[in-house]
Structures are given as structure tokens and as C-alpha cells.
């Protein structure tokens, strides 16, 4: 009886998913057929809103209880989390084996890795968690392979490390970016500065602090009506597109920095290596030959925006062995909370040595911004 119920529920879910996929395909075809001009911009704006709505439904869990199986989520640990994403057989497992003490099965055939394998990179006193995820295939956003699970883990990462084959990197890069974009992961982008608040009454109010050239009040209202929103306040602080507005309304977008790693550079010409190395946010490596991995770690540290802060007790030298790992633009208050949650309440002042001060030591307060390798001594009341 239970098995019959499970089969029946699975069939209903499958029909539901297939129906959404069909609607998504129809909208995508209509968008591609429609010419982009002044007369069609409102129609395209509504189509994009519908597309975002259906894609969000596709990502929502359709059943309360999932099937029992091998665990995919990994407990977050260390000072930062990095997700390795790429097509099968691009060298993700080899990179994990080289940069961490964890062993991940690596072979010349595809889909060697079938679940999420975590490893720890120890670099400049920080423990960076590196996740080796199964290879993504085209159509992962619609659930092909283990795409949806891989993408769900990627959303929790502080940085996406996109592994690409140097011999076909541009093609792979475009396909992977499209897959991640369709499920709400925005790579190397900041959240649009659009204020949006739903109200109970009063209609829709649209304002801006600059001249809008990509959207107007009519388009904003049409997009909001598509989401059944009839009372809201919208304020544009820059000249954004309809896609940016849809991202803000949806509210489930993940803005994650990304580093593109081109592996197998020993198989391409030196001119091609030079071209790839000059691309934005890109690093060229060879995992098998151990080439350029140290530079990859430096770029990883830079992209994660990590800083080291060393503590000092009165009358003693700084503790350079046990530094605190914090994020860039952290303040003295963040340092206090990292040491102990009650320290900020009894804080009097602090002495700081380093590049963040005009002279060393300098007496500073809670809102002083710390720099990498600063030394701090905290004085309590």
C-alpha cells in the first residue's frame, strides 16, 4: 500500500515537473522569436517575469519527504567554503587531491565522483573548505544528472571555483554560466540597489534617483502585476534592467564571486595559455603537472576577501601563530565578537599596529576598520 502511494505521488510530481518544463520551453522559444525593440520591450519584460516564476517553482521541493539515499549536504566548516563546479572529467577531483589531504577518486572516465566530497585547504592560517561536486551536464537546472543537488550546494558557498578544460573552455564556460543563471546564481555580480517593499494599500509607487533608460513605470507595473503585486513601493538607485528588478522581487538570488580555473594548459599552445590567463577572474593551471597552483591559492585568498588579525596581550609579543581569520572591511567590533561574544560590552579602547593606522600603535574605537596582518590589543573597562 505504501509502495503504491509512493509510486502514485512520484507520478504526480513527474507530471507537474514536465508541465513546468514545457511552459519554460514555450516561453524561451517565444523570447528567442521576439525581436528586441521599443514596441516589444513590455511584452519581453512580462515573459521574463513568467520565466523566473516557473523556474522558481521548478526548484521548490515537490514532496515533503525525499527518498532515502546517500547524503549530499556537507556540514559547513572552516573559515570559508569553496564549491568546485564543472563538467565531468575536467580535473575537479585531481585538484582536490593535490590541494588537500582528502582523497577523491580520479579517473579518465566521466562521473567518477557521484557525491559531494569535502576537503580542507590550509593556507596562511586559514582553513578553507573545498567541496568536490559531481560533474554538471547540460540541463542540470531542470534536474538532469544530479544537477539540482549540485546547484543547491553551490548556493551555500562563499566562492564558486569553476573548473574548465583549456581545450574547450569558452564553450563550457558559457553553458555553465547559463545553467547557474537560470537557477538564480549570479556570478561576480553585486545585488541591484533597488528598494522594494510591498504595502497593504496605496497602489504602486515608482521612483528613481537617476534617469532610467532600460525600464519605465509602465514596465515596472506590468512585471509587478505578473507577480500579483498591486501595492508596493519601488525605488531605483541606478539605471537597472527588467531582469534586475525581477531578481529583487523574487528575493532568492545568490550573488557569489567566481574564479574561472582553466585546467590542462599543458595540452594547448603558449599563445592560448597567455590569452586565457588575461581573461577577467581567470587562472590557468595544470593539475597533473602541478603548474601554477600556488598562484591559484593567492587568487583564492583574494577572491574570498579574507584578512588575518593578530592579537596581543599587554607586555607580551603578538601571537603570530594563532591569528584570527576575518572578512575584508571587518571592524574592531567584529574582532571582539570573534574572540568572545561578551567582549564588546566591556570594551574600553584598543591599540592597533599595522597599515590601518596613521601611526603605531594607535588608540581606536569599535568602528575602526582592520587591515590584513594588523595587530590588536584590546583594553577592557
Coordinates of C-alpha atoms in Angstrom, one line a residue:
X1 CA 0.0 0.0 0.0
X2 CA 2.9 2.4 0.9
X3 CA 4.7 1.5 -2.2
X4 CA 1.6 2.1 -4.3
X5 CA 1.2 5.5 -2.6
X6 CA 4.8 6.5 -3.3
X7 CA 4.6 5.5 -6.9
X8 CA 1.4 7.5 -7.3
X9 CA 2.9 10.6 -5.7
X10 CA 6.1 10.3 -7.8
X11 CA 3.9 10.1 -10.9
X12 CA 2.0 13.3 -9.9
X13 CA 5.3 15.1 -9.2
X14 CA 6.7 14.0 -12.6
X15 CA 3.7 15.2 -14.5
X16 CA 3.9 18.6 -12.6
X17 CA 7.6 19.0 -13.4
X18 CA 7.1 18.0 -17.1
X19 CA 4.3 20.6 -17.3
X20 CA 6.5 23.4 -15.9
X21 CA 9.4 22.3 -18.2
X22 CA 7.0 22.5 -21.2
X23 CA 5.9 26.0 -20.2
X24 CA 9.5 27.1 -19.7
X25 CA 10.4 25.8 -23.2
X26 CA 7.5 27.7 -24.7
X27 CA 8.4 31.0 -23.1
X28 CA 12.1 30.6 -24.1
X29 CA 11.1 29.9 -27.7
X30 CA 8.8 33.0 -27.7
X31 CA 11.6 35.2 -26.2
X32 CA 14.0 33.9 -28.9
X33 CA 11.4 34.6 -31.7
X34 CA 10.5 38.1 -30.5
X35 CA 12.5 40.9 -32.0
X36 CA 14.0 43.3 -29.4
X37 CA 12.8 46.8 -30.0
X38 CA 10.8 49.6 -28.3
X39 CA 7.4 48.1 -29.3
X40 CA 8.2 44.6 -27.8
X41 CA 10.1 45.6 -24.6
X42 CA 6.9 45.4 -22.4
X43 CA 6.0 42.0 -23.8
X44 CA 9.6 40.7 -23.2
X45 CA 9.5 42.1 -19.6
X46 CA 6.3 40.1 -18.8
X47 CA 7.8 37.0 -20.5
X48 CA 10.9 37.2 -18.4
X49 CA 8.8 37.6 -15.2
X50 CA 6.8 34.5 -16.1
X51 CA 10.0 32.6 -16.9
X52 CA 11.6 33.5 -13.5
X53 CA 8.4 32.4 -11.7
X54 CA 8.2 29.0 -13.4
X55 CA 12.0 28.4 -12.8
X56 CA 11.4 29.2 -9.1
X57 CA 8.6 26.6 -8.9
X58 CA 10.9 24.0 -10.6
X59 CA 13.5 24.4 -7.8
X60 CA 11.0 24.1 -4.9
X61 CA 10.8 20.6 -3.3
X62 CA 7.6 18.9 -4.6
X63 CA 7.3 16.3 -1.8
X64 CA 7.6 16.7 2.0
X65 CA 9.8 13.6 2.4
X66 CA 12.6 12.9 0.0
X67 CA 13.9 9.4 -0.9
X68 CA 16.4 7.8 1.4
X69 CA 19.8 7.7 -0.2
X70 CA 23.4 8.9 0.1
X71 CA 23.8 12.2 1.9
X72 CA 24.7 15.1 -0.3
X73 CA 24.8 18.1 2.0
X74 CA 28.0 18.6 3.9
X75 CA 28.3 20.4 7.3
X76 CA 29.9 23.9 6.8
X77 CA 33.3 24.1 8.5
X78 CA 36.5 26.2 8.3
X79 CA 36.7 29.9 7.6
X80 CA 35.2 29.8 4.1
X81 CA 33.5 27.4 1.7
X82 CA 34.5 26.9 -1.9
X83 CA 32.5 24.8 -4.4
X84 CA 34.2 23.1 -7.3
X85 CA 31.8 23.2 -10.3
X86 CA 32.5 21.9 -13.8
X87 CA 31.6 19.3 -16.5
X88 CA 32.7 15.7 -16.0
X89 CA 36.5 14.9 -16.4
X90 CA 37.8 18.4 -16.2
X91 CA 40.1 17.7 -13.2
X92 CA 38.0 18.6 -10.1
X93 CA 38.9 15.5 -8.1
X94 CA 42.6 15.8 -9.1
X95 CA 42.6 19.4 -7.9
X96 CA 41.1 18.3 -4.5
X97 CA 43.7 15.6 -4.2
X98 CA 46.6 18.0 -4.9
X99 CA 45.4 20.9 -2.7
X100 CA 44.1 19.0 0.3
X101 CA 44.8 15.8 2.2
X102 CA 41.5 14.3 1.2
X103 CA 41.4 11.6 -1.5
X104 CA 38.7 11.8 -4.2
X105 CA 38.6 9.1 -6.8
X106 CA 40.0 10.4 -10.1
X107 CA 39.9 8.5 -13.4
X108 CA 39.8 9.2 -17.1
X109 CA 36.1 8.2 -17.4
X110 CA 33.2 10.6 -16.7
X111 CA 31.2 10.8 -13.5
X112 CA 33.9 9.3 -11.3
X113 CA 32.6 11.5 -8.4
X114 CA 29.0 10.7 -7.5
X115 CA 28.5 12.6 -4.3
X116 CA 29.9 15.7 -2.5
X117 CA 33.4 15.1 -1.1
X118 CA 34.8 17.8 1.2
X119 CA 38.5 18.7 1.8
X120 CA 40.3 21.4 3.8
X121 CA 42.9 23.8 2.3
X122 CA 45.3 25.1 4.9
X123 CA 46.6 28.5 3.7
X124 CA 48.0 31.5 5.6
X125 CA 46.5 30.2 8.8
X126 CA 43.0 29.8 7.4
X127 CA 41.1 26.6 6.9
X128 CA 39.2 26.8 3.6
X129 CA 36.6 24.0 2.9
X130 CA 36.8 22.8 -0.7
X131 CA 33.8 20.8 -2.0
X132 CA 34.4 18.4 -4.9
X133 CA 30.9 18.2 -6.5
X134 CA 29.8 15.7 -9.2
X135 CA 30.1 16.9 -12.8
X136 CA 27.3 19.0 -14.2
X137 CA 25.8 18.2 -17.6
X138 CA 23.7 20.4 -19.8
X139 CA 20.2 20.7 -18.5
X140 CA 21.3 20.4 -14.8
X141 CA 18.9 23.2 -13.8
X142 CA 16.0 21.0 -15.0
X143 CA 17.2 18.2 -12.8
X144 CA 19.4 16.2 -15.3
X145 CA 22.1 14.1 -13.6
X146 CA 22.5 15.3 -10.1
X147 CA 22.4 18.9 -11.2
X148 CA 19.8 20.3 -8.8
X149 CA 21.6 18.9 -5.8
X150 CA 25.0 20.2 -7.0
X151 CA 23.4 23.7 -7.6
X152 CA 21.8 23.7 -4.1
X153 CA 25.2 23.1 -2.5
X154 CA 26.8 25.7 -4.7
X155 CA 24.3 28.3 -3.4
X156 CA 25.8 27.9 0.1
X157 CA 29.4 28.5 -1.0
X158 CA 31.4 31.7 -0.4
X159 CA 33.1 31.2 -3.7
X160 CA 32.5 29.2 -6.9
X161 CA 35.6 27.6 -8.4
X162 CA 34.5 26.9 -12.0
X163 CA 36.9 24.2 -13.5
X164 CA 37.1 24.4 -17.3
X165 CA 39.0 22.3 -19.8
X166 CA 41.5 24.7 -21.5
X167 CA 41.0 22.9 -24.9
X168 CA 37.2 23.8 -24.9
X169 CA 36.9 26.3 -22.0
X170 CA 34.9 29.0 -23.7
X171 CA 32.1 26.6 -24.7
X172 CA 32.0 25.0 -21.2
X173 CA 32.1 28.4 -19.5
X174 CA 29.0 29.7 -21.5
X175 CA 27.0 26.6 -20.8
X176 CA 27.8 26.5 -17.1
X177 CA 27.0 30.2 -16.6
X178 CA 23.7 29.7 -18.4
X179 CA 22.8 26.8 -16.1
X180 CA 23.7 28.8 -12.9
X181 CA 22.0 31.9 -14.2
X182 CA 18.7 30.1 -14.8
X183 CA 18.5 28.9 -11.1
X184 CA 19.3 32.3 -9.6
X185 CA 23.0 32.2 -9.0
X186 CA 24.6 35.4 -10.2
X187 CA 28.4 35.1 -10.6
X188 CA 30.7 38.1 -10.0
X189 CA 27.7 40.4 -9.7
X190 CA 26.5 42.7 -6.8
X191 CA 22.9 42.8 -5.6
X192 CA 20.9 45.5 -7.5
X193 CA 20.5 48.7 -5.4
X194 CA 16.7 48.7 -5.8
X195 CA 14.4 49.4 -2.8
X196 CA 11.3 47.2 -3.0
X197 CA 8.6 47.0 -0.3
X198 CA 5.1 45.5 -0.6
X199 CA 2.3 47.5 1.0
X200 CA -1.3 46.7 2.0
X201 CA -2.8 49.7 0.1
X202 CA -1.9 52.8 -1.8
X203 CA -1.1 51.3 -5.3
X204 CA 2.3 51.1 -6.9
X205 CA 4.8 54.0 -6.4
X206 CA 7.9 54.0 -8.7
X207 CA 10.7 56.5 -8.1
X208 CA 14.4 56.8 -9.1
X209 CA 17.5 58.8 -8.1
X210 CA 18.7 58.8 -11.7
X211 CA 17.4 58.8 -15.3
X212 CA 16.0 55.3 -16.2
X213 CA 16.7 54.2 -19.8
X214 CA 16.1 50.5 -19.6
X215 CA 12.8 50.4 -17.8
X216 CA 9.9 52.8 -17.2
X217 CA 6.9 53.0 -14.8
X218 CA 4.6 51.0 -17.2
X219 CA 7.1 48.1 -17.4
X220 CA 7.6 48.0 -13.6
X221 CA 3.8 47.9 -13.1
X222 CA 3.4 45.1 -15.7
X223 CA 6.1 43.0 -14.0
X224 CA 4.6 43.5 -10.5
X225 CA 1.1 42.6 -11.8
X226 CA 2.5 39.4 -13.2
X227 CA 3.6 38.5 -9.6
X228 CA 0.1 39.6 -8.3
X229 CA 1.5 42.6 -6.6
X230 CA -0.7 45.7 -6.7
X231 CA 0.5 47.7 -3.8
X232 CA 4.2 48.4 -3.5
X233 CA 7.0 51.0 -3.3
X234 CA 9.9 50.7 -5.7
X235 CA 13.0 53.0 -5.8
X236 CA 15.8 52.6 -8.4
X237 CA 19.2 53.9 -7.2
X238 CA 20.8 53.2 -10.6
X239 CA 19.8 52.5 -14.2
X240 CA 18.9 48.8 -13.9
X241 CA 17.2 46.4 -16.3
X242 CA 13.9 44.4 -16.0
X243 CA 16.0 41.3 -15.1
X244 CA 17.5 43.2 -12.1
X245 CA 14.0 44.2 -10.9
X246 CA 12.8 40.6 -11.3
X247 CA 15.8 39.4 -9.2
X248 CA 14.9 41.9 -6.4
X249 CA 11.2 40.9 -6.4
X250 CA 12.0 37.2 -6.3
X251 CA 14.4 37.7 -3.5
X252 CA 16.0 34.3 -3.7
X253 CA 19.0 35.2 -5.8
X254 CA 22.5 34.2 -4.7
X255 CA 25.3 36.7 -5.6
X256 CA 28.6 34.7 -5.4
X257 CA 32.1 35.6 -6.5
X258 CA 33.5 33.1 -9.1
X259 CA 37.1 32.2 -10.2
X260 CA 37.4 30.5 -13.6
X261 CA 40.2 27.8 -13.5
X262 CA 41.4 26.6 -16.9
X263 CA 42.9 23.2 -16.4
X264 CA 45.1 21.0 -18.8
X265 CA 47.0 24.1 -20.1
X266 CA 49.8 21.6 -21.0
X267 CA 47.6 20.5 -23.9
X268 CA 47.3 23.9 -25.6
X269 CA 49.7 26.4 -27.2
X270 CA 51.6 29.0 -25.2
X271 CA 49.6 31.7 -27.1
X272 CA 46.3 30.2 -26.0
X273 CA 47.6 29.9 -22.4
X274 CA 48.5 33.6 -22.5
X275 CA 45.1 34.6 -23.8
X276 CA 43.2 32.6 -21.2
X277 CA 45.4 33.9 -18.3
X278 CA 44.5 37.5 -19.3
X279 CA 40.7 36.9 -19.1
X280 CA 39.0 38.5 -16.1
X281 CA 38.8 36.4 -12.9
X282 CA 40.7 33.6 -14.6
X283 CA 43.7 31.4 -13.6
X284 CA 45.5 28.8 -15.8
X285 CA 46.7 25.6 -14.2
X286 CA 47.7 22.0 -14.9
X287 CA 46.8 19.7 -12.0
X288 CA 48.7 16.7 -13.4
X289 CA 51.9 18.7 -13.8
X290 CA 51.4 20.8 -10.6
X291 CA 51.7 24.1 -12.6
X292 CA 50.6 27.5 -11.2
X293 CA 48.8 26.0 -8.1
X294 CA 50.5 28.5 -5.7
X295 CA 49.1 31.4 -7.8
X296 CA 45.7 29.8 -7.7
X297 CA 45.8 29.8 -3.9
X298 CA 46.7 33.5 -3.9
X299 CA 43.8 34.3 -6.1
X300 CA 41.5 32.2 -4.0
X301 CA 42.5 34.1 -0.9
X302 CA 42.0 37.4 -2.7
X303 CA 38.5 36.5 -4.0
X304 CA 37.4 35.2 -0.6
X305 CA 38.3 38.7 0.9
X306 CA 39.9 37.1 3.9
X307 CA 42.2 39.1 6.3
X308 CA 44.4 37.9 9.2
X309 CA 44.3 39.8 12.5
X310 CA 46.8 39.0 15.3
X311 CA 46.1 39.6 18.9
X312 CA 48.5 40.9 21.6
X313 CA 48.4 40.8 25.4
X314 CA 49.8 43.8 27.4
X315 CA 53.5 43.4 27.9
X316 CA 53.8 40.4 25.6
X317 CA 54.7 39.9 21.9
X318 CA 51.9 39.4 19.4
X319 CA 50.6 35.9 18.9
X320 CA 51.6 35.3 15.2
X321 CA 50.7 31.6 15.4
X322 CA 47.1 32.0 16.3
X323 CA 45.7 34.7 14.1
X324 CA 42.0 35.5 13.6
X325 CA 40.6 34.9 10.1
X326 CA 38.0 37.6 9.3
X327 CA 36.4 39.2 6.2
X328 CA 37.7 42.3 4.5
X329 CA 36.3 45.6 5.9
X330 CA 35.9 44.0 9.4
X331 CA 35.9 46.3 12.4
X332 CA 37.3 46.1 15.9
X333 CA 33.8 45.1 17.0
X334 CA 33.9 42.1 14.7
X335 CA 37.3 41.1 16.3
X336 CA 35.7 41.4 19.8
X337 CA 32.8 39.1 18.8
X338 CA 35.2 36.6 17.2
X339 CA 37.3 36.4 20.5
X340 CA 34.2 36.3 22.8
X341 CA 30.6 37.3 22.4
X342 CA 30.6 39.4 25.6
X343 CA 33.9 41.3 25.0
X344 CA 32.3 44.2 23.0
X345 CA 30.1 45.0 26.0
X346 CA 33.1 45.6 28.3
X347 CA 35.3 47.2 25.6
X348 CA 37.1 50.5 26.6
X349 CA 39.5 51.0 23.7
X350 CA 42.1 49.1 21.6
X351 CA 45.6 49.7 20.4
X352 CA 46.3 48.8 16.8
X353 CA 49.6 48.3 14.9
X354 CA 49.5 48.0 11.1
X355 CA 48.6 49.6 7.8
X356 CA 45.1 50.6 9.0
X357 CA 46.5 53.2 11.3
X358 CA 48.4 56.6 10.8
X359 CA 50.9 55.7 13.4
X360 CA 51.7 52.6 15.5
X361 CA 50.2 51.9 18.0
X362 CA 47.1 54.0 17.5
X363 CA 44.2 54.1 20.0
X364 CA 41.0 53.3 18.2
X365 CA 37.3 52.5 18.9
X366 CA 34.9 49.8 17.9
X367 CA 34.2 51.1 14.4
X368 CA 37.9 51.2 13.3
X369 CA 38.3 49.1 10.1
X370 CA 41.1 46.5 10.3
X371 CA 43.6 45.6 7.5
X372 CA 45.4 42.3 6.7
X373 CA 48.1 41.4 9.3
X374 CA 47.2 44.1 11.8
X375 CA 48.0 43.5 15.4
X376 CA 45.4 44.5 18.1
X377 CA 45.4 44.8 21.8
X378 CA 42.0 45.2 23.5
X379 CA 41.7 47.1 26.8
X380 CA 38.5 46.4 28.8
X381 CA 36.7 48.8 31.2

